[in-house]
Amino acid sequence: MNDLLTLLGVVIVIVGFALKLDAILIITISLIVTALVGGLGIDGMLEVLGTSFVNNRGMTIFILIMLATGTLERNGLKESAATFIQRFKNVSASVIVAIYGVFRMIMAAFNVSFGGVAGFVRPIIYPMTLGTLESKGLEPTPEYEEELKGMSSAMENICWFFGQVLFIGGPGGLLVQSTLKGLGYDVSLATLAMYEIPVAITALIVACVYFFWKDKQLMKKIYGNTKKEAK
Amino acid sequence: MAFFTDSTILLADKLLEVLYIVMGLIVMYTGVKNLTDQTNQKRIGTAVFWIILGVILAFGRWIPAQVNGLLVLLMTIPAIAKRVGKGESRLPSKEYMQNMSEKLGLKVFIPAFAIGIFAIVFALFTNLGALVGVGMGVLVAIISLMVLSSDNKPVTFLNDAADMLGTVGPLSMLPMLLASLGAVFTSAGVGEVISSGVKQVIPEGNVVLGIIVYAIGMVLFTMIMGNAFAAITVMTVGIGGPFVLAYGANPALVGMLALTCGYCGTLLTPMAANFNIVPVAMLEMKNKYGVIKNQVFIALFMLVFQIVYMILFR
């Protein structure tokens, strides 16, 4: 029974995040509860917390990176990225989504962000996919618009998630490194990133192929006959 | 000072400590700047949060562990009380950024790539480590931005960083707090308790089954919590360590892929609202799950791919 009490902290984390309570509050409470029921006592808890926080200062490397990224935005990083992507014209919508995916993943691997859906997909990528329709003389239908929005957002998420783990010194790798260290395994950040290369490439290829296929099906379904006339 | 003159301490560690002092100073600067920022409604709490964090970062090595622990707890108070905010952003106008983009064009990607490239080069070819490489890359990025435009003065970088830090806010500390939570879990024996329970399900020494349970557990936990970072701490201490790594599986491969298995869960859950629900609103989509729907096939495919990858190369 005493053993099961130790899991109270885990329950707090699961329930807390599921209820969308403040994340820092959940973690702090879970930490205190686990330390107390696990027999660490207040002194032991402060000791573990202090030691671990200081040992994990590497995770705050993003603060140093912000020294450059804030000013990069000031110097038109996002606008230049948009200019670059807008070079690709006269292709189908799914090709725009795929080109964005490739570009996005490479950038994510270098830890460069363009502001996600709000900053980039909505103002640039989604209008571009619509533009490909108009250039073919097709009217976007509400159904097709909805799918284009879904595909562009999904591409953004997939490439950001699986691309960012390629950046050596990214938060994911640092957290895994420190978790493993707590269990007695020392691993380097470069090794962690290296193992993710096949995963990232596969994710990118699968996403591109899937959306390409899906777009083709949609085109056939929605524009089946008009497409030939337009050409 | 003794730390920096001690010849038995590696250069890599000394350089890293210099980076922490620089980061601590940036964070303290953010705190002081917010304290004097009349447009910030939550000046005091904001300043307390960032200044304490800055002190831990810069001087944590020389502060006793228990005092550090106390400082961390103190730091969370204004964050939990929602007393950490930011003032008006001083971002330049759209026109300014458009002009800079026209002037610099693709050259702006040189400093953007510098950080990643230096991290890779330092990690692979020096003994200084990836983080020192990131630091060097940032320095190169700053210098090249100063060369590209005379508008970029040292204080510009500092203010832009403080602005960004304010925007991200206390949640930026989530990975560090989760890592500390993991450390407390480990010391309190949470791993042993979970593993004695899971032992009933997974036969001892069956690493393949262990990997599958670890990976699917990551997906389910992440779907419930909406956060793979919180899941990796609990799952690795409880299942990954005792049922997979203890039997000699490659910790770097299995540990890292477990996190991206968790990301498959993030792709599938409305709990990860920032990625899956907020975009629906921003793009004015009709189907609340329109983004998730487009991710289901890819997430499931990637989960199977990663499980096979872990089993084959463990």
Coordinates of C-alpha atoms in Angstrom, one line a residue:
Chain A
M1 CA 0.0 0.0 0.0
N2 CA 2.8 2.3 0.9
D3 CA 4.4 1.4 -2.4
L4 CA 1.3 2.5 -4.3
L5 CA 1.3 5.8 -2.5
T6 CA 4.6 6.6 -4.3
L7 CA 2.6 6.6 -7.5
L8 CA 0.4 9.5 -6.3
G9 CA 2.8 11.9 -8.0
V10 CA 2.4 10.1 -11.3
V11 CA -1.4 10.2 -10.9
I12 CA -1.2 13.9 -10.3
V13 CA 0.8 14.4 -13.5
I14 CA -1.6 12.4 -15.6
V15 CA -4.8 13.9 -14.1
G16 CA -3.4 17.4 -14.0
F17 CA -2.3 17.5 -17.6
A18 CA -5.5 15.9 -18.7
L19 CA -7.5 18.5 -16.8
K20 CA -5.4 21.2 -18.4
L21 CA -4.3 22.7 -15.1
D22 CA -1.3 25.0 -15.0
A23 CA 1.7 22.8 -16.0
I24 CA 4.1 24.3 -13.6
L25 CA 1.6 23.9 -10.8
I26 CA 1.1 20.2 -11.6
I27 CA 4.8 19.5 -11.7
T28 CA 5.5 21.3 -8.5
I29 CA 2.8 19.5 -6.6
S30 CA 3.7 16.2 -8.0
L31 CA 7.3 16.8 -7.1
I32 CA 6.5 17.7 -3.5
V33 CA 4.0 14.9 -3.0
T34 CA 6.3 12.3 -4.5
A35 CA 9.2 13.5 -2.3
L36 CA 7.2 13.4 0.8
V37 CA 5.4 10.0 0.3
G38 CA 8.6 8.6 -1.1
G39 CA 10.5 9.3 2.1
L40 CA 12.9 12.0 0.8
G41 CA 11.7 14.6 3.3
I42 CA 12.0 18.3 2.7
D43 CA 15.7 18.4 2.9
G44 CA 16.1 15.5 0.5
M45 CA 13.6 17.0 -1.9
L46 CA 15.4 20.4 -2.0
E47 CA 18.7 18.6 -2.5
V48 CA 17.5 16.5 -5.4
L49 CA 15.6 19.4 -7.0
G50 CA 18.5 21.8 -6.7
T51 CA 21.1 19.3 -7.9
S52 CA 19.0 18.2 -10.8
F53 CA 18.0 21.7 -11.9
V54 CA 21.6 22.9 -11.9
N55 CA 22.8 19.8 -13.7
N56 CA 20.2 20.4 -16.3
R57 CA 21.0 24.0 -17.0
G58 CA 22.0 22.8 -20.5
M59 CA 18.3 22.7 -21.3
T60 CA 18.1 26.4 -21.1
I61 CA 20.5 26.8 -24.1
F62 CA 17.5 28.1 -26.0
I63 CA 17.9 31.4 -24.1
L64 CA 21.3 31.8 -25.7
I65 CA 19.8 30.9 -29.1
M66 CA 17.2 33.6 -28.7
L67 CA 20.0 36.1 -28.7
A68 CA 20.2 35.4 -32.4
T69 CA 16.7 34.3 -33.4
G70 CA 14.9 37.4 -32.1
T71 CA 17.1 39.6 -34.3
L72 CA 16.9 37.2 -37.2
E73 CA 13.1 37.8 -37.3
R74 CA 13.8 41.6 -37.2
N75 CA 16.0 41.1 -40.3
G76 CA 13.2 39.6 -42.3
L77 CA 13.8 35.9 -41.9
K78 CA 10.1 35.0 -42.3
E79 CA 9.7 37.3 -45.3
S80 CA 12.7 35.8 -47.0
A81 CA 11.4 32.3 -46.4
A82 CA 8.1 33.3 -48.0
T83 CA 9.9 34.8 -51.0
F84 CA 11.8 31.5 -51.4
I85 CA 8.7 29.3 -51.3
Q86 CA 6.8 31.6 -53.6
R87 CA 9.3 30.8 -56.3
F88 CA 7.5 27.5 -56.8
K89 CA 4.5 28.2 -59.0
N90 CA 2.4 26.3 -61.5
V91 CA 2.4 23.1 -59.4
S92 CA -0.5 21.3 -57.7
A93 CA -1.6 22.1 -54.2
S94 CA -0.1 19.0 -52.7
V95 CA 3.3 19.8 -54.3
I96 CA 3.2 23.2 -52.5
V97 CA 2.5 21.3 -49.2
A98 CA 5.3 18.9 -49.9
I99 CA 7.8 21.7 -50.8
Y100 CA 6.8 23.5 -47.6
G101 CA 7.4 20.2 -45.7
V102 CA 10.9 19.7 -47.0
F103 CA 11.8 23.3 -46.4
R104 CA 10.2 23.2 -43.0
M105 CA 12.0 20.1 -41.9
I106 CA 15.4 21.4 -42.9
M107 CA 14.7 24.6 -41.1
A108 CA 13.5 22.7 -38.0
A109 CA 16.7 20.7 -38.0
F110 CA 18.5 24.0 -37.7
N111 CA 16.1 25.1 -35.0
V112 CA 14.7 27.9 -37.2
S113 CA 11.0 28.5 -36.7
F114 CA 8.7 30.7 -38.7
G115 CA 5.8 31.0 -36.3
G116 CA 3.9 27.8 -37.1
V117 CA 0.3 27.9 -38.4
A118 CA -0.4 31.5 -37.2
G119 CA 2.9 32.9 -38.5
F120 CA 3.4 31.0 -41.8
V121 CA 0.8 28.5 -42.8
R122 CA -2.2 30.8 -42.6
P123 CA -0.6 33.9 -44.3
I124 CA 1.6 32.2 -46.8
I125 CA 1.2 28.4 -47.4
Y126 CA -2.6 28.1 -47.4
P127 CA -3.1 31.0 -49.8
M128 CA -0.5 29.5 -52.1
T129 CA -2.3 26.2 -52.3
L130 CA -5.5 28.1 -53.2
G131 CA -3.5 30.0 -55.8
T132 CA -2.5 26.8 -57.5
L133 CA -6.2 26.1 -58.1
E134 CA -7.0 29.5 -59.5
S135 CA -4.0 29.3 -61.8
K136 CA -5.6 26.2 -63.3
G137 CA -8.9 28.0 -63.6
L138 CA -10.6 26.0 -60.9
E139 CA -13.0 27.3 -58.2
P140 CA -12.0 26.1 -54.7
T141 CA -15.0 24.3 -53.1
P142 CA -15.6 24.5 -49.4
E143 CA -14.7 20.8 -49.0
Y144 CA -11.4 21.2 -50.8
E145 CA -10.5 24.3 -48.9
E146 CA -11.1 22.4 -45.6
E147 CA -8.8 19.6 -46.8
L148 CA -6.1 22.1 -47.9
K149 CA -6.2 23.7 -44.5
G150 CA -5.9 20.4 -42.7
M151 CA -3.1 19.1 -44.9
S152 CA -1.0 22.3 -44.5
S153 CA -1.4 22.3 -40.7
A154 CA -0.6 18.6 -40.5
M155 CA 2.5 19.1 -42.6
E156 CA 3.6 21.9 -40.3
N157 CA 3.2 19.8 -37.2
I158 CA 4.8 16.6 -38.6
C159 CA 7.9 18.5 -39.9
W160 CA 8.3 20.6 -36.8
F161 CA 8.1 17.5 -34.5
F162 CA 10.2 15.1 -36.4
G163 CA 12.6 17.8 -37.7
Q164 CA 13.3 19.5 -34.4
V165 CA 14.7 16.3 -32.9
L166 CA 17.5 16.5 -35.5
F167 CA 18.8 19.8 -34.0
I168 CA 21.7 18.9 -31.7
G169 CA 20.9 20.8 -28.5
G170 CA 17.1 20.9 -29.0
P171 CA 14.9 20.5 -25.9
G172 CA 13.7 16.9 -26.8
G173 CA 17.2 15.5 -27.0
L174 CA 18.3 17.3 -23.8
L175 CA 15.3 16.0 -21.9
V176 CA 16.0 12.4 -23.1
Q177 CA 19.7 12.8 -22.2
S178 CA 18.9 13.9 -18.7
T179 CA 16.2 11.3 -18.1
L180 CA 18.7 8.6 -19.2
K181 CA 21.4 10.1 -17.1
G182 CA 19.2 9.7 -14.1
L183 CA 19.0 6.0 -14.8
G184 CA 22.7 5.7 -15.2
Y185 CA 23.1 5.9 -19.0
D186 CA 25.4 8.5 -20.5
V187 CA 24.5 9.3 -24.1
S188 CA 25.7 12.2 -26.3
L189 CA 23.4 14.7 -28.0
A190 CA 24.9 13.9 -31.4
T191 CA 24.1 10.2 -31.1
L192 CA 20.5 10.9 -30.0
A193 CA 20.0 13.2 -33.1
M194 CA 21.7 10.7 -35.4
Y195 CA 19.2 7.9 -34.5
E196 CA 16.4 10.2 -35.5
I197 CA 17.6 10.8 -39.0
P198 CA 15.8 7.7 -40.5
V199 CA 12.7 8.6 -38.5
A200 CA 12.6 12.2 -39.8
I201 CA 13.2 11.2 -43.4
T202 CA 10.6 8.5 -43.3
A203 CA 8.0 10.8 -41.7
L204 CA 8.7 13.4 -44.4
I205 CA 8.4 10.9 -47.3
V206 CA 5.3 9.3 -45.9
A207 CA 3.6 12.6 -45.3
C208 CA 4.5 13.9 -48.8
V209 CA 3.3 10.6 -50.6
Y210 CA 0.1 10.5 -48.5
F211 CA -0.9 14.1 -49.1
F212 CA 0.0 13.8 -52.8
W213 CA -2.2 10.7 -53.1
K214 CA -5.0 12.3 -51.1
D215 CA -4.9 15.4 -53.2
K216 CA -5.1 13.3 -56.4
Q217 CA -8.2 11.5 -55.0
L218 CA -9.8 14.8 -54.0
M219 CA -9.1 16.3 -57.4
K220 CA -10.7 13.4 -59.1
K221 CA -13.7 13.4 -56.8
I222 CA -14.4 17.2 -56.8
Y223 CA -13.1 18.4 -60.1
G224 CA -13.3 15.1 -62.1
N225 CA -14.6 16.5 -65.3
T226 CA -14.0 20.2 -65.1
K227 CA -10.2 19.6 -64.8
K228 CA -10.0 18.3 -68.4
E229 CA -12.0 21.2 -69.7
A230 CA -9.8 23.7 -67.9
K231 CA -6.7 22.3 -69.4
Chain B
M1 CA 37.4 32.1 -9.7
A2 CA 39.2 28.9 -8.5
F3 CA 36.9 27.0 -10.9
F4 CA 38.2 28.7 -14.0
T5 CA 41.9 28.6 -13.0
D6 CA 41.8 24.9 -11.9
S7 CA 43.8 23.0 -14.5
T8 CA 42.1 19.7 -13.6
I9 CA 38.8 20.9 -14.9
L10 CA 38.2 20.3 -18.6
L11 CA 38.1 23.3 -20.9
A12 CA 34.7 22.1 -22.2
D13 CA 33.3 22.5 -18.7
K14 CA 34.7 25.9 -18.2
L15 CA 33.4 27.2 -21.5
L16 CA 30.0 25.7 -20.7
E17 CA 30.0 27.5 -17.3
V18 CA 30.8 30.7 -19.2
L19 CA 27.8 30.1 -21.3
Y20 CA 25.6 29.6 -18.3
I21 CA 26.8 32.9 -16.8
V22 CA 26.0 34.6 -20.1
M23 CA 22.5 33.0 -20.2
G24 CA 22.0 33.9 -16.5
L25 CA 22.9 37.5 -17.3
I26 CA 20.5 37.6 -20.2
V27 CA 17.7 36.3 -18.0
M28 CA 18.5 38.7 -15.2
Y29 CA 18.5 41.5 -17.8
T30 CA 15.0 40.4 -18.8
G31 CA 13.9 40.6 -15.2
V32 CA 15.3 44.1 -14.6
K33 CA 14.0 45.3 -17.9
N34 CA 10.5 44.1 -17.0
L35 CA 10.7 45.7 -13.6
T36 CA 11.1 49.1 -15.2
D37 CA 8.6 48.5 -18.0
Q38 CA 5.6 50.6 -17.3
T39 CA 3.5 48.7 -19.9
N40 CA 3.9 45.4 -18.1
Q41 CA 1.0 44.9 -15.7
K42 CA 2.8 42.2 -13.8
R43 CA 6.2 43.9 -13.2
I44 CA 7.1 42.5 -9.8
G45 CA 6.2 38.8 -10.3
T46 CA 7.9 38.9 -13.8
A47 CA 11.0 40.4 -12.3
V48 CA 11.1 37.9 -9.4
F49 CA 10.7 35.0 -11.8
W50 CA 13.4 35.9 -14.2
I51 CA 15.9 37.3 -11.7
I52 CA 15.8 34.1 -9.6
L53 CA 16.1 32.0 -12.7
G54 CA 19.1 34.1 -13.8
V55 CA 20.8 33.7 -10.5
I56 CA 20.4 29.9 -10.6
L57 CA 21.7 29.7 -14.1
A58 CA 24.7 32.0 -13.6
F59 CA 25.8 31.0 -10.1
G60 CA 24.0 27.7 -9.4
R61 CA 27.4 25.9 -9.4
W62 CA 28.5 27.8 -6.4
I63 CA 25.3 27.8 -4.5
P64 CA 24.5 24.8 -2.1
A65 CA 22.1 22.3 -3.7
Q66 CA 19.4 22.8 -1.1
V67 CA 19.4 26.6 -1.6
N68 CA 19.1 26.0 -5.3
G69 CA 16.1 23.7 -4.7
L70 CA 14.5 26.4 -2.5
L71 CA 15.2 29.0 -5.2
V72 CA 13.5 26.8 -7.8
L73 CA 10.4 26.5 -5.7
L74 CA 10.3 30.2 -5.0
M75 CA 10.6 30.9 -8.7
T76 CA 7.5 28.8 -9.5
I77 CA 5.4 30.9 -7.1
P78 CA 4.9 33.9 -9.4
A79 CA 4.6 31.6 -12.4
I80 CA 1.8 29.6 -10.7
A81 CA 0.1 32.7 -9.5
K82 CA 0.1 34.0 -13.1
R83 CA 2.1 37.0 -12.1
V84 CA 4.6 36.6 -14.9
G85 CA 3.8 38.6 -18.0
K86 CA 5.3 40.9 -20.5
G87 CA 4.9 44.5 -21.6
E88 CA 4.2 45.8 -25.0
S89 CA 6.3 44.2 -27.7
R90 CA 8.9 46.3 -29.4
L91 CA 8.9 44.4 -32.6
P92 CA 9.7 46.4 -35.7
S93 CA 7.0 47.2 -38.2
K94 CA 6.0 44.8 -41.0
E95 CA 7.5 47.3 -43.5
Y96 CA 10.8 47.3 -41.7
M97 CA 11.0 43.5 -41.9
Q98 CA 9.9 43.5 -45.5
N99 CA 12.6 46.0 -46.4
M100 CA 15.3 44.1 -44.5
S101 CA 14.2 40.9 -46.3
E102 CA 14.5 42.7 -49.7
K103 CA 17.9 44.0 -48.8
L104 CA 19.3 40.8 -47.4
G105 CA 17.4 38.2 -49.3
L106 CA 18.5 34.7 -48.8
K107 CA 21.7 35.9 -47.0
V108 CA 19.6 36.0 -43.8
F109 CA 19.8 32.2 -43.8
I110 CA 23.5 32.3 -43.2
P111 CA 23.3 33.3 -39.6
A112 CA 20.2 31.1 -39.2
F113 CA 22.1 28.0 -40.3
A114 CA 25.3 29.0 -38.3
I115 CA 23.9 27.8 -35.0
G116 CA 23.0 24.3 -36.2
I117 CA 26.1 23.8 -38.2
F118 CA 28.4 24.8 -35.3
A119 CA 26.5 22.5 -33.0
I120 CA 27.1 19.5 -35.4
V121 CA 30.7 20.4 -36.0
F122 CA 31.5 20.8 -32.3
A123 CA 29.6 17.7 -31.3
L124 CA 31.4 15.5 -33.9
F125 CA 34.9 16.9 -34.2
T126 CA 35.8 18.5 -30.9
N127 CA 35.8 17.5 -27.2
L128 CA 34.0 20.7 -26.4
G129 CA 30.5 19.3 -26.8
A130 CA 27.4 20.3 -28.7
L131 CA 26.3 23.1 -26.4
V132 CA 29.6 25.0 -26.6
G133 CA 29.1 24.6 -30.4
V134 CA 25.7 26.2 -30.1
G135 CA 27.2 29.0 -28.1
M136 CA 29.9 29.5 -30.8
G137 CA 27.2 29.4 -33.5
V138 CA 25.2 32.1 -31.8
L139 CA 28.3 34.2 -31.6
V140 CA 28.9 33.7 -35.3
A141 CA 25.3 34.4 -36.1
I142 CA 25.4 37.7 -34.1
I143 CA 28.6 38.8 -35.8
S144 CA 27.3 38.0 -39.3
L145 CA 24.0 39.9 -38.5
M146 CA 26.0 42.9 -37.4
V147 CA 28.0 42.7 -40.7
L148 CA 24.8 42.4 -42.8
S149 CA 23.2 45.4 -41.2
S150 CA 24.5 48.3 -39.2
D151 CA 21.0 48.5 -37.5
N152 CA 21.9 45.4 -35.5
K153 CA 23.7 46.8 -32.5
P154 CA 24.7 44.6 -29.4
V155 CA 21.8 46.0 -27.4
T156 CA 19.4 45.1 -30.3
F157 CA 20.2 41.4 -29.7
L158 CA 19.8 41.7 -26.0
N159 CA 16.5 43.4 -26.2
D160 CA 15.1 41.1 -28.9
A161 CA 16.1 38.1 -26.7
A162 CA 14.5 39.6 -23.6
D163 CA 11.4 40.2 -25.7
M164 CA 11.3 36.6 -27.0
L165 CA 11.9 35.2 -23.6
G166 CA 9.0 37.3 -22.3
T167 CA 6.7 36.0 -25.0
V168 CA 7.6 32.3 -24.3
G169 CA 7.3 33.0 -20.6
P170 CA 7.6 30.6 -17.6
L171 CA 6.5 27.6 -19.7
S172 CA 9.9 27.6 -21.3
M173 CA 11.1 26.1 -18.0
L174 CA 8.8 23.0 -18.5
P175 CA 11.5 20.6 -19.8
M176 CA 13.8 21.5 -16.9
L177 CA 11.1 21.1 -14.3
L178 CA 10.1 17.8 -15.9
A179 CA 13.7 16.6 -15.8
S180 CA 13.8 17.5 -12.1
L181 CA 10.5 15.7 -11.5
G182 CA 12.1 12.7 -13.2
A183 CA 15.0 12.9 -10.8
V184 CA 12.6 13.1 -7.8
F185 CA 10.6 10.1 -9.2
T186 CA 13.8 8.1 -9.5
S187 CA 15.0 8.9 -5.9
A188 CA 11.6 8.2 -4.5
G189 CA 11.5 4.8 -6.1
V190 CA 8.6 5.4 -8.5
G191 CA 10.4 3.3 -11.1
E192 CA 10.6 0.2 -8.9
V193 CA 6.9 0.4 -8.0
I194 CA 5.7 0.7 -11.6
S195 CA 8.1 -2.1 -12.7
S196 CA 6.9 -4.5 -10.0
G197 CA 3.4 -3.9 -11.3
V198 CA 4.3 -4.1 -15.0
K199 CA 6.2 -7.4 -14.3
Q200 CA 2.9 -9.1 -14.0
V201 CA 2.2 -8.2 -17.7
I202 CA 5.6 -8.4 -19.4
P203 CA 7.6 -11.6 -18.9
E204 CA 11.1 -10.8 -17.5
G205 CA 13.7 -10.4 -20.2
N206 CA 11.3 -10.1 -23.1
V207 CA 12.9 -7.0 -24.6
V208 CA 10.7 -7.0 -27.8
L209 CA 7.5 -6.9 -25.7
G210 CA 9.1 -4.3 -23.5
I211 CA 9.8 -2.1 -26.4
I212 CA 6.3 -2.4 -27.7
V213 CA 4.7 -1.6 -24.3
Y214 CA 7.1 1.3 -23.9
A215 CA 6.3 2.8 -27.3
I216 CA 2.6 2.3 -27.1
G217 CA 2.6 3.5 -23.5
M218 CA 4.3 6.7 -24.7
V219 CA 1.6 7.2 -27.3
L220 CA -1.3 6.6 -24.9
F221 CA 0.2 8.7 -22.1
T222 CA 0.9 11.5 -24.4
M223 CA -2.6 11.4 -25.8
I224 CA -4.0 11.7 -22.3
M225 CA -1.7 14.4 -21.2
G226 CA -1.2 16.2 -24.5
N227 CA 2.5 16.4 -23.7
A228 CA 5.2 14.0 -24.7
F229 CA 7.8 15.7 -22.5
A230 CA 5.8 14.8 -19.4
A231 CA 5.2 11.3 -20.6
I232 CA 8.8 10.5 -21.4
T233 CA 9.9 11.2 -17.8
V234 CA 7.3 8.9 -16.2
M235 CA 7.5 6.1 -18.9
T236 CA 11.3 5.9 -19.0
V237 CA 11.7 5.7 -15.3
G238 CA 8.9 3.2 -15.0
I239 CA 9.0 1.0 -18.1
G240 CA 11.9 2.0 -20.5
G241 CA 14.6 1.6 -17.9
P242 CA 13.6 -1.6 -16.1
F243 CA 12.1 -3.5 -19.0
V244 CA 14.1 -2.5 -22.0
L245 CA 17.4 -0.8 -21.1
A246 CA 18.2 -3.1 -18.2
Y247 CA 18.5 -5.9 -20.7
G248 CA 21.1 -4.2 -22.7
A249 CA 19.1 -2.4 -25.3
N250 CA 20.8 0.7 -26.8
P251 CA 19.7 3.5 -24.5
A252 CA 20.3 6.3 -27.0
L253 CA 18.3 4.6 -29.7
V254 CA 15.4 3.4 -27.6
G255 CA 15.3 6.4 -25.3
M256 CA 15.2 9.0 -28.1
L257 CA 12.7 7.0 -30.3
A258 CA 10.4 6.7 -27.3
L259 CA 10.1 10.4 -27.3
T260 CA 9.2 10.5 -31.0
C261 CA 6.7 7.7 -30.4
G262 CA 5.2 10.1 -28.0
Y263 CA 5.1 12.7 -30.7
C264 CA 2.9 10.2 -32.7
G265 CA 0.5 10.5 -29.7
T266 CA 0.7 14.3 -29.9
L267 CA -0.4 14.2 -33.5
L268 CA -3.5 12.2 -32.5
T269 CA -4.9 14.1 -29.6
P270 CA -7.0 17.1 -29.1
M271 CA -5.3 17.5 -25.7
A272 CA -2.3 18.9 -27.7
A273 CA -4.5 21.9 -28.3
N274 CA -1.7 24.3 -29.5
F275 CA -0.9 22.0 -32.4
N276 CA -4.2 20.4 -33.3
I277 CA -7.1 22.6 -32.1
V278 CA -5.8 26.2 -32.2
P279 CA -4.9 25.9 -35.9
V280 CA -8.4 24.8 -36.6
A281 CA -9.6 28.0 -35.1
M282 CA -7.0 30.1 -36.8
L283 CA -7.8 28.7 -40.2
E284 CA -11.5 28.8 -39.5
M285 CA -12.0 25.1 -40.3
K286 CA -15.4 23.5 -39.9
N287 CA -14.3 20.2 -38.5
K288 CA -12.8 20.5 -35.0
Y289 CA -10.6 17.5 -35.7
G290 CA -9.7 18.5 -39.3
V291 CA -6.0 18.7 -38.5
I292 CA -5.9 15.5 -36.5
K293 CA -7.8 13.6 -39.2
N294 CA -4.9 14.4 -41.6
Q295 CA -2.3 13.2 -39.2
V296 CA -3.8 9.8 -38.2
F297 CA -2.4 7.7 -41.0
I298 CA 1.1 9.3 -40.7
A299 CA 1.2 9.0 -36.9
L300 CA 0.2 5.3 -36.9
F301 CA 2.6 4.5 -39.8
M302 CA 5.4 6.2 -37.9
L303 CA 4.6 4.4 -34.7
V304 CA 4.9 1.0 -36.4
F305 CA 8.1 2.1 -38.2
Q306 CA 9.7 3.2 -35.0
I307 CA 8.8 0.1 -33.1
V308 CA 10.3 -2.1 -35.9
Y309 CA 13.4 0.2 -36.0
M310 CA 13.9 -0.1 -32.2
I311 CA 13.4 -3.9 -32.3
L312 CA 15.8 -4.4 -35.2
F313 CA 18.6 -2.1 -34.0
R314 CA 18.3 -2.4 -30.3

